[in-house]
Coordinates of C-alpha atoms and ligand atoms in Angstrom, one line a residue:
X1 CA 1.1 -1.8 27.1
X2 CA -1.0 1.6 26.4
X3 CA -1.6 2.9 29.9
X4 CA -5.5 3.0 29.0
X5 CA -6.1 0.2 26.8
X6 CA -3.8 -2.8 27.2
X7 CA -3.7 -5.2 24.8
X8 CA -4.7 -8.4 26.0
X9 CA -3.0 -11.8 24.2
X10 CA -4.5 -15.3 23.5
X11 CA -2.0 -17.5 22.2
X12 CA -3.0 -20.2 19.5
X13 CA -2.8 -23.7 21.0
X14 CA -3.2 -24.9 17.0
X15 CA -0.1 -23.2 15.3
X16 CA -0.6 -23.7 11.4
X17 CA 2.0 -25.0 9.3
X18 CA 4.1 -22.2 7.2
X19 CA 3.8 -22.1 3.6
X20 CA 6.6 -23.0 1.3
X21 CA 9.1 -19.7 1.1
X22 CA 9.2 -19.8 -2.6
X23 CA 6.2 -20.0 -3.6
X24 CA 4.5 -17.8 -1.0
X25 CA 2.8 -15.2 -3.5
X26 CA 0.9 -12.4 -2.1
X27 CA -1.7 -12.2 0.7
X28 CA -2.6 -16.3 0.7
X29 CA -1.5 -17.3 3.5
X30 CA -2.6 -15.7 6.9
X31 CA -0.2 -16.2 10.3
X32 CA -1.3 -17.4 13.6
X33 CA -2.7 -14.5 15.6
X34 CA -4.5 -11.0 14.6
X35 CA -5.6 -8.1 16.9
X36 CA -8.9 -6.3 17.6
X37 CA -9.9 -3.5 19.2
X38 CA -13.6 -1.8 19.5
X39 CA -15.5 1.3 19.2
X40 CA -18.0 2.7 20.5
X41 CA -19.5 6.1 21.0
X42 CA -19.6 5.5 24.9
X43 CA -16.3 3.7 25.2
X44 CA -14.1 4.8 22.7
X45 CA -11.4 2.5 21.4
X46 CA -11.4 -0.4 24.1
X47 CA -11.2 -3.9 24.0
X48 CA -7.7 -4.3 22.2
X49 CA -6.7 -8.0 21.9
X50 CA -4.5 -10.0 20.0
X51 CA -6.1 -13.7 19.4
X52 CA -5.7 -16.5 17.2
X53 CA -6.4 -15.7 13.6
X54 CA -9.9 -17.0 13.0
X55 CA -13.1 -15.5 11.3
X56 CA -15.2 -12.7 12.8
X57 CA -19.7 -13.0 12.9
X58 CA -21.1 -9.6 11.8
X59 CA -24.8 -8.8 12.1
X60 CA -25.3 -8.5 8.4
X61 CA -27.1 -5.0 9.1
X62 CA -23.2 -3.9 9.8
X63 CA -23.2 -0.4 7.8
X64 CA -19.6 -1.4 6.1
X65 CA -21.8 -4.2 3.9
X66 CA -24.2 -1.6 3.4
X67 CA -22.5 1.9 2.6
X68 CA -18.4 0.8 2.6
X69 CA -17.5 2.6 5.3
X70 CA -14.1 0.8 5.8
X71 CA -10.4 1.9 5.4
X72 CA -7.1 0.1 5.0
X73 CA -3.5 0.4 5.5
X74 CA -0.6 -2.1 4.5
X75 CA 2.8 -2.2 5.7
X76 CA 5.9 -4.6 6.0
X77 CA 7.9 -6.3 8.4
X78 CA 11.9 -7.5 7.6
X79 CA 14.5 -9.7 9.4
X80 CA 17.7 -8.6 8.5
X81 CA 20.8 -10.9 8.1
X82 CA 21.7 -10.8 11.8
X83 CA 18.0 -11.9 13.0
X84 CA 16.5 -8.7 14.1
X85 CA 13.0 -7.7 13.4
X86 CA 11.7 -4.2 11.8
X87 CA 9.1 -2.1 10.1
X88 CA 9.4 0.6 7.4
X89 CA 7.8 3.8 8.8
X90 CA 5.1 2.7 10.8
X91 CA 4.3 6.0 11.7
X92 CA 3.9 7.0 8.2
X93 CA 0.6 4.6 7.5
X94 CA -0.7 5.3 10.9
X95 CA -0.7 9.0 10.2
X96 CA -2.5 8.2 6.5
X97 CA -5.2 5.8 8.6
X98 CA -6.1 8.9 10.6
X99 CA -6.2 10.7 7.6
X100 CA -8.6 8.3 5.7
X101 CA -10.1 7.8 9.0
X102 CA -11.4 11.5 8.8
X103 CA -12.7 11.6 5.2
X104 CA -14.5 8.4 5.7
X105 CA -16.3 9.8 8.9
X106 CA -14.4 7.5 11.1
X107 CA -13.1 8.1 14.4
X108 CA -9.7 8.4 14.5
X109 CA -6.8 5.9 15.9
X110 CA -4.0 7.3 18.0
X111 CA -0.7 6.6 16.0
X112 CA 0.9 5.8 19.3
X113 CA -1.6 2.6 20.0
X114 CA -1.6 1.7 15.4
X115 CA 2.4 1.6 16.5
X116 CA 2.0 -0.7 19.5
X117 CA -0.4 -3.0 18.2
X118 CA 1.0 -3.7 15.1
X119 CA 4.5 -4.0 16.9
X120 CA 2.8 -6.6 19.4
X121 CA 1.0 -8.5 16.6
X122 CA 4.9 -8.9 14.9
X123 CA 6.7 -9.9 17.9
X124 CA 3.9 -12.7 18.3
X125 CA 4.4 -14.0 14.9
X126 CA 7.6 -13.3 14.6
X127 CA 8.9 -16.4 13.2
X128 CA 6.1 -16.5 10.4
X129 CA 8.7 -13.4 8.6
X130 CA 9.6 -15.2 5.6
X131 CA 13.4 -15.6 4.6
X132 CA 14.0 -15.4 0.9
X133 CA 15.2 -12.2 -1.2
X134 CA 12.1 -10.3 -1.4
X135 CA 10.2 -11.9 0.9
X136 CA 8.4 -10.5 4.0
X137 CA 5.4 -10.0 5.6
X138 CA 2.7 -7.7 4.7
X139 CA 0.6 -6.3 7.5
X140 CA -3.1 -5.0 6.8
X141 CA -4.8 -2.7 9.4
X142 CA -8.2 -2.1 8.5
X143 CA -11.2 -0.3 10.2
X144 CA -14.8 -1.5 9.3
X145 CA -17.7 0.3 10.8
X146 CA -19.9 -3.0 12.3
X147 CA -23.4 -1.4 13.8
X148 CA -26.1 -3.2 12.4
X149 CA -28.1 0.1 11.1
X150 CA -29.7 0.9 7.6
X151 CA -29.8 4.5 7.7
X152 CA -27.7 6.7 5.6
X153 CA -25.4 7.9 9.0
X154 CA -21.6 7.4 10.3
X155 CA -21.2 4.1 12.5
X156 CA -21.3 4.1 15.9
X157 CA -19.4 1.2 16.2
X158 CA -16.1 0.1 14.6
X159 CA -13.7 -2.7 14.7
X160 CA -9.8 -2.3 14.2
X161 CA -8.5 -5.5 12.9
X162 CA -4.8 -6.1 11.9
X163 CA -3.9 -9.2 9.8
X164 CA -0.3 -10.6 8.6
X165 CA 0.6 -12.4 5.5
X166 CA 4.1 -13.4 4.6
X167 CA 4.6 -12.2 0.7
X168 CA 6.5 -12.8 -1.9
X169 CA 6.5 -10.4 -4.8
X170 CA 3.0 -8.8 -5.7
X171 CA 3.1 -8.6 -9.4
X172 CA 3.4 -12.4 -10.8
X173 CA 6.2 -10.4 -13.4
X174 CA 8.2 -10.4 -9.9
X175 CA 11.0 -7.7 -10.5
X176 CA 10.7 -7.7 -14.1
X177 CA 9.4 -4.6 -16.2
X178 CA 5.3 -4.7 -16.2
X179 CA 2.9 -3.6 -18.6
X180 CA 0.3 -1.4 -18.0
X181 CA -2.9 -0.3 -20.0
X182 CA -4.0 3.3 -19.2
X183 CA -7.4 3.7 -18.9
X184 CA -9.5 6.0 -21.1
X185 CA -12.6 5.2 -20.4
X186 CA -13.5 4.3 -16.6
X187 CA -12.1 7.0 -13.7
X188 CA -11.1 6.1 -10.8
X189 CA -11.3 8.9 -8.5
X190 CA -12.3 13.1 -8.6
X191 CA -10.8 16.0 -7.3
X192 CA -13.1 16.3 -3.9
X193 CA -13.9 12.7 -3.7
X194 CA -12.0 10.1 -2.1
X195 CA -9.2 9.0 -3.9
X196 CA -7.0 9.9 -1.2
X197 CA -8.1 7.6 1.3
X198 CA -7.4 4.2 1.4
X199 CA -10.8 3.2 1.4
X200 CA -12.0 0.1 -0.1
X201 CA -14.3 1.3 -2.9
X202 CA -11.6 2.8 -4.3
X203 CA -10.3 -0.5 -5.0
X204 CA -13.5 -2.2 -6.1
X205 CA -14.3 0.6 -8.7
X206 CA -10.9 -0.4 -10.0
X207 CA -11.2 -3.9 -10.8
X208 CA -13.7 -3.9 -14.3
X209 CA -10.8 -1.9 -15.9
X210 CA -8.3 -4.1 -14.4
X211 CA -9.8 -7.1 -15.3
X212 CA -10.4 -5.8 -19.4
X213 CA -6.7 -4.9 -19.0
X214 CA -5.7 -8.0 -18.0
X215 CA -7.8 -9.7 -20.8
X216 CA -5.4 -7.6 -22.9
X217 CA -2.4 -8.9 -21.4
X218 CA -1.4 -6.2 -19.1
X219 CA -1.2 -6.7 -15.4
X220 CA -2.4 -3.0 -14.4
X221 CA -4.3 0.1 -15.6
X222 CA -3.0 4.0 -15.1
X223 CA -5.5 5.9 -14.3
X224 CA -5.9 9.5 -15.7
X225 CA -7.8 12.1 -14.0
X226 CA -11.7 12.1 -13.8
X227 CA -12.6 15.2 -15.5
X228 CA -10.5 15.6 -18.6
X229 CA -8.8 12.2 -19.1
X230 CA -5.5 13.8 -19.7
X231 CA -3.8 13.9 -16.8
X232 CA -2.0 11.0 -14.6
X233 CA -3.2 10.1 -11.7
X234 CA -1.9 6.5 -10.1
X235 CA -1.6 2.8 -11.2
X236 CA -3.8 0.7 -9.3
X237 CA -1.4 -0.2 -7.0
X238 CA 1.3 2.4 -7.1
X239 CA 1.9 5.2 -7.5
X240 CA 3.9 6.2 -11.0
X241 CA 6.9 8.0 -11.7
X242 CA 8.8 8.6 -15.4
X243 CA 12.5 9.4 -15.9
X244 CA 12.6 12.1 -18.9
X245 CA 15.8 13.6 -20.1
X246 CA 17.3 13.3 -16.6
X247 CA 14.5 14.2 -14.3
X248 CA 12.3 12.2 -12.4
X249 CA 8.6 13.3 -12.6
X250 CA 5.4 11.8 -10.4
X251 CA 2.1 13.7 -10.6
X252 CA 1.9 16.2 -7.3
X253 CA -0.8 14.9 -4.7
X254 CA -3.8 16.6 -6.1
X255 CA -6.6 15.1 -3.2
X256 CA -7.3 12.1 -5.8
X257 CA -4.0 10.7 -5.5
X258 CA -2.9 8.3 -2.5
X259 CA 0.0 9.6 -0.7
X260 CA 2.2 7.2 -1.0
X261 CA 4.9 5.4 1.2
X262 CA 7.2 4.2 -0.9
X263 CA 6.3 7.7 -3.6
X264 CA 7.6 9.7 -0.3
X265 CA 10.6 7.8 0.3
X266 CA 11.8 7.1 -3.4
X267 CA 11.3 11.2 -3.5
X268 CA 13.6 11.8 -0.3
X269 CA 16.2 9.0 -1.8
X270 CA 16.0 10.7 -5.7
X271 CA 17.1 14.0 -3.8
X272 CA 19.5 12.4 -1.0
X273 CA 21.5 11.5 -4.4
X274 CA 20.8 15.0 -6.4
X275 CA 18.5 13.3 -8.9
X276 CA 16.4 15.8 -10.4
X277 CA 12.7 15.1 -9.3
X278 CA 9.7 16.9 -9.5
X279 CA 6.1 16.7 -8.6
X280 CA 3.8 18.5 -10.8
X281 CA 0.9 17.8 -13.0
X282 CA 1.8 15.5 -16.0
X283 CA -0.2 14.6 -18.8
X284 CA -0.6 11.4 -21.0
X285 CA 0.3 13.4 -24.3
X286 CA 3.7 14.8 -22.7
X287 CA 4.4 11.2 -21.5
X288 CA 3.7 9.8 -25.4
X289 CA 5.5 13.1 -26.8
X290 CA 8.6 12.4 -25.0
X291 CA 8.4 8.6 -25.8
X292 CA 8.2 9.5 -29.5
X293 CA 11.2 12.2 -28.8
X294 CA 13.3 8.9 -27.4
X295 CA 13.8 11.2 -24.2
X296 CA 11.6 9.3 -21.8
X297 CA 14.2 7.2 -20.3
X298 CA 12.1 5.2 -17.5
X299 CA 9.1 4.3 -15.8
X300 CA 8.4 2.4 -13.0
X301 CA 5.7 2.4 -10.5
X302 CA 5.8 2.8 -6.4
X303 CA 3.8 1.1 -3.4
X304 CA 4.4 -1.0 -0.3
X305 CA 3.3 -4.0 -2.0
X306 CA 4.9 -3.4 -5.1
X307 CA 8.1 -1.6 -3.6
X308 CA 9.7 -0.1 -6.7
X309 CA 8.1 -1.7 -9.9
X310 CA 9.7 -1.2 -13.3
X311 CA 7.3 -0.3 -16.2
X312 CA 8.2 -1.5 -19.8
X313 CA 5.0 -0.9 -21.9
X314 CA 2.2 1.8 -21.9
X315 CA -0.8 1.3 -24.1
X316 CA -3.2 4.5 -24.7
X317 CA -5.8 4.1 -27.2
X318 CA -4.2 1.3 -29.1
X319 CA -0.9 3.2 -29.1
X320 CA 1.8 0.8 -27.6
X321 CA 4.7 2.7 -26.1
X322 CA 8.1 0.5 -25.4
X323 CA 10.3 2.2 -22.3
X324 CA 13.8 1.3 -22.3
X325 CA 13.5 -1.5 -24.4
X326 CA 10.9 -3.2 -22.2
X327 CA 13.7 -3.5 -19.8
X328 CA 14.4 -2.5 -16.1
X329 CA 16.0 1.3 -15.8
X330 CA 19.3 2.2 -14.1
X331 CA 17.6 4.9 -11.7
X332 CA 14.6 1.8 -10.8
X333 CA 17.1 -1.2 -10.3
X334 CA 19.2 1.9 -7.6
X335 CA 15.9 2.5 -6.0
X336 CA 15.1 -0.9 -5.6
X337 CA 18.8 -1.9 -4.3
X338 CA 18.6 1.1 -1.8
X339 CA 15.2 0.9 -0.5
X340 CA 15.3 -3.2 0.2
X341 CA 19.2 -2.9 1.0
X342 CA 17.3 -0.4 3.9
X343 CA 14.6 -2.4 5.1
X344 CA 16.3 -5.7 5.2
X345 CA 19.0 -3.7 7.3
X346 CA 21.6 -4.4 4.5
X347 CA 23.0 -0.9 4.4
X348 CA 22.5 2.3 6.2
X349 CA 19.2 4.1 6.9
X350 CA 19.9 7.3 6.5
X351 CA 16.7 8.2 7.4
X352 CA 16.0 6.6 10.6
X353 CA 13.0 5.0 8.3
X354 CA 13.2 1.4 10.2
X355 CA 11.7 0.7 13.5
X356 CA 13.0 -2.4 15.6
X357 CA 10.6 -4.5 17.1
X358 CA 11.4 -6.6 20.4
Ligands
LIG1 C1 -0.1 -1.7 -0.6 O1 0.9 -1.5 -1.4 O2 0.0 -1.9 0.6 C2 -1.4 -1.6 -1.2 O3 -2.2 -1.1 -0.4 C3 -1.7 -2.1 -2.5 C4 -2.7 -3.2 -2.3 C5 -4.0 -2.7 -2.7 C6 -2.2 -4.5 -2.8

């Protein structure tokens, strides 16, 4: 309990049936409970409830219809082989909430209460973790700003809602290679705008590049930077990194680029075993260049949903470039071995990433 807003629980007397574990795909199937807390200028965050998973009435006034002013986070639970219960850095995506919190003019959420809500939503619906190798379940916090009000202002009233969704793999490619088309025409975010937060028009702007990339026959689009169209930004759900003659490169985090999760902790694993990695700007051409050279080795992409993502074609402007034979890297499958053999509590945590929930 938070000494000033305890989180009251109604339990479901209408559990729902689970979903078959092998065919659970990605956020299709909700669990049995979700929490909600309020805002409002007078009161703060109050209100904070956990209640059977149903649909919520919105006056449709509410300024997140009108002007988006909404933010997200996403983050997984495990059960490891012994039957305990944990998250992967909690803190991490309550910290980037705040963060997006701020640039989308919305009051902030104390990490402390993110940590214990989502903690009590988890232990609730516990048994809805899916077993299954690569299976869990994905958790989405998101804020919405709910006062029915036209004018061009910040909200003065705001909903935190968390749901949970057990999840197989996000791409339909599972943990095979994926082929991405980078974008040349349409921008996703500037330097000075939000591409930072993890706001939902971020996503939306996304999706007419995503779809004539899928048209294609490629599953994502990399995005290059807004102004020039030369340098790399993110893949619409990942963040990107490429192997070149034995360093590991991701662009740095410029203020368009989400700070990633997973991008922090592949970084902190690549140096734990003294693989060369840097962050700095990186552009298309010196991608294609050392393609051509034979010297780009790997490329695979980074997110919560995604975990770590191998990539085994890049198109730019018609020119097709194969990475490691269109099949999974050496440094990609260790990442991926690592990082799950952490958060299913296979091996060691030599980070103290995980966080148990009882
Ligand atoms: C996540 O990896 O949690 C994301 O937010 C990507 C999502 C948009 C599917």
């Amino acid at each position: 309990m938070i000494a000033s807003t305890p989180i009251t629980i109604e339990r479901t007397t209408t559990p729902k049936a689970k979903p078959p574990q092998d065919k659970l795909g990605f956020g299709i199937h909700f669990t049995d409970h979700m929490f909600i807390m309020n805002y409002s200028s007078e009161q703060g965050w109050h209100q904070a409830r956990i209640v059977p998973y149903q649909p919520i009435t919105l006056d449709p006034a509410a300024k997140v219809f009108h002007y988006g002013q909404t933010v997200f986070e996403g983050l997984k639970a495990y059960r490891t082989e012994d039957g305990r219960v944990q998250l992967f850095r909690p803190d991490m995506n309550m910290k980037r909430l705040i963060r997006s919190n701020d640039r989308m003019s919305i009051p902030p959420i104390p990490v402390e209460l993110g940590i214990e809500a989502v903690k009590a939503l988890t232990n609730i619906d516990q048994e809805w973790i899916p077993d299954g190798e690569g299976n869990s379940l994905y958790i989405r916090p998101f804020v919405i700003a709910t006062e029915p009000l036209l004018g061009v202002h910040p909200s003065h009233e705001y909903q935190f809602i968390i749901i949970m969704s057990p999840v197989g793999a996000y791409y339909p490619e599972g943990i095979n290679p994926v082929k991405i088309f980078v974008e040349s025409r349409y921008v996703r975010a500037m330097i000075g705008g939000v591409g930072e937060a993890k706001t939902a028009g971020n996503y939306a702007a996304g999706l007419k590049a995503q779809e004539a990339a899928n048209e294609k026959g490629y599953t994502q689009v990399l995005w290059l930077d807004g102004a020039e169209h030369k340098y790399i930004e993110e893949v619409g759900s990942m963040n990107v990194f490429f192997k070149i003659d034995g360093t590991v490169y991701t662009p740095s985090l410029n203020g368009s680029i989400l700070d990633g999760i997973t991008r922090n902790s592949t970084i902190q694993l690549l140096k734990h075993w003294n693989i060369p990695v840097e962050e700095r700007v990186l552009s298309i051409e010196e991608i294609y260049e050392a393609g051509r050279n034979g010297k780009l080795e790997e490329a695979f992409g980074t997110g919560t949903a995604a975990v770590i993502s191998p990539v085994g074609e890049l198109n730019w402007l018609g020119e097709k470039l194969i990475i490691n034979g269109g099949a999974t890297g050496e440094v990609s499958e260790k990442l991926y071995t690592n990082l799950t053999g952490i958060q299913y509590g296979k091996q060691e945590d030599p980070f103290n990433w995980m966080v148990e929930v009882k």
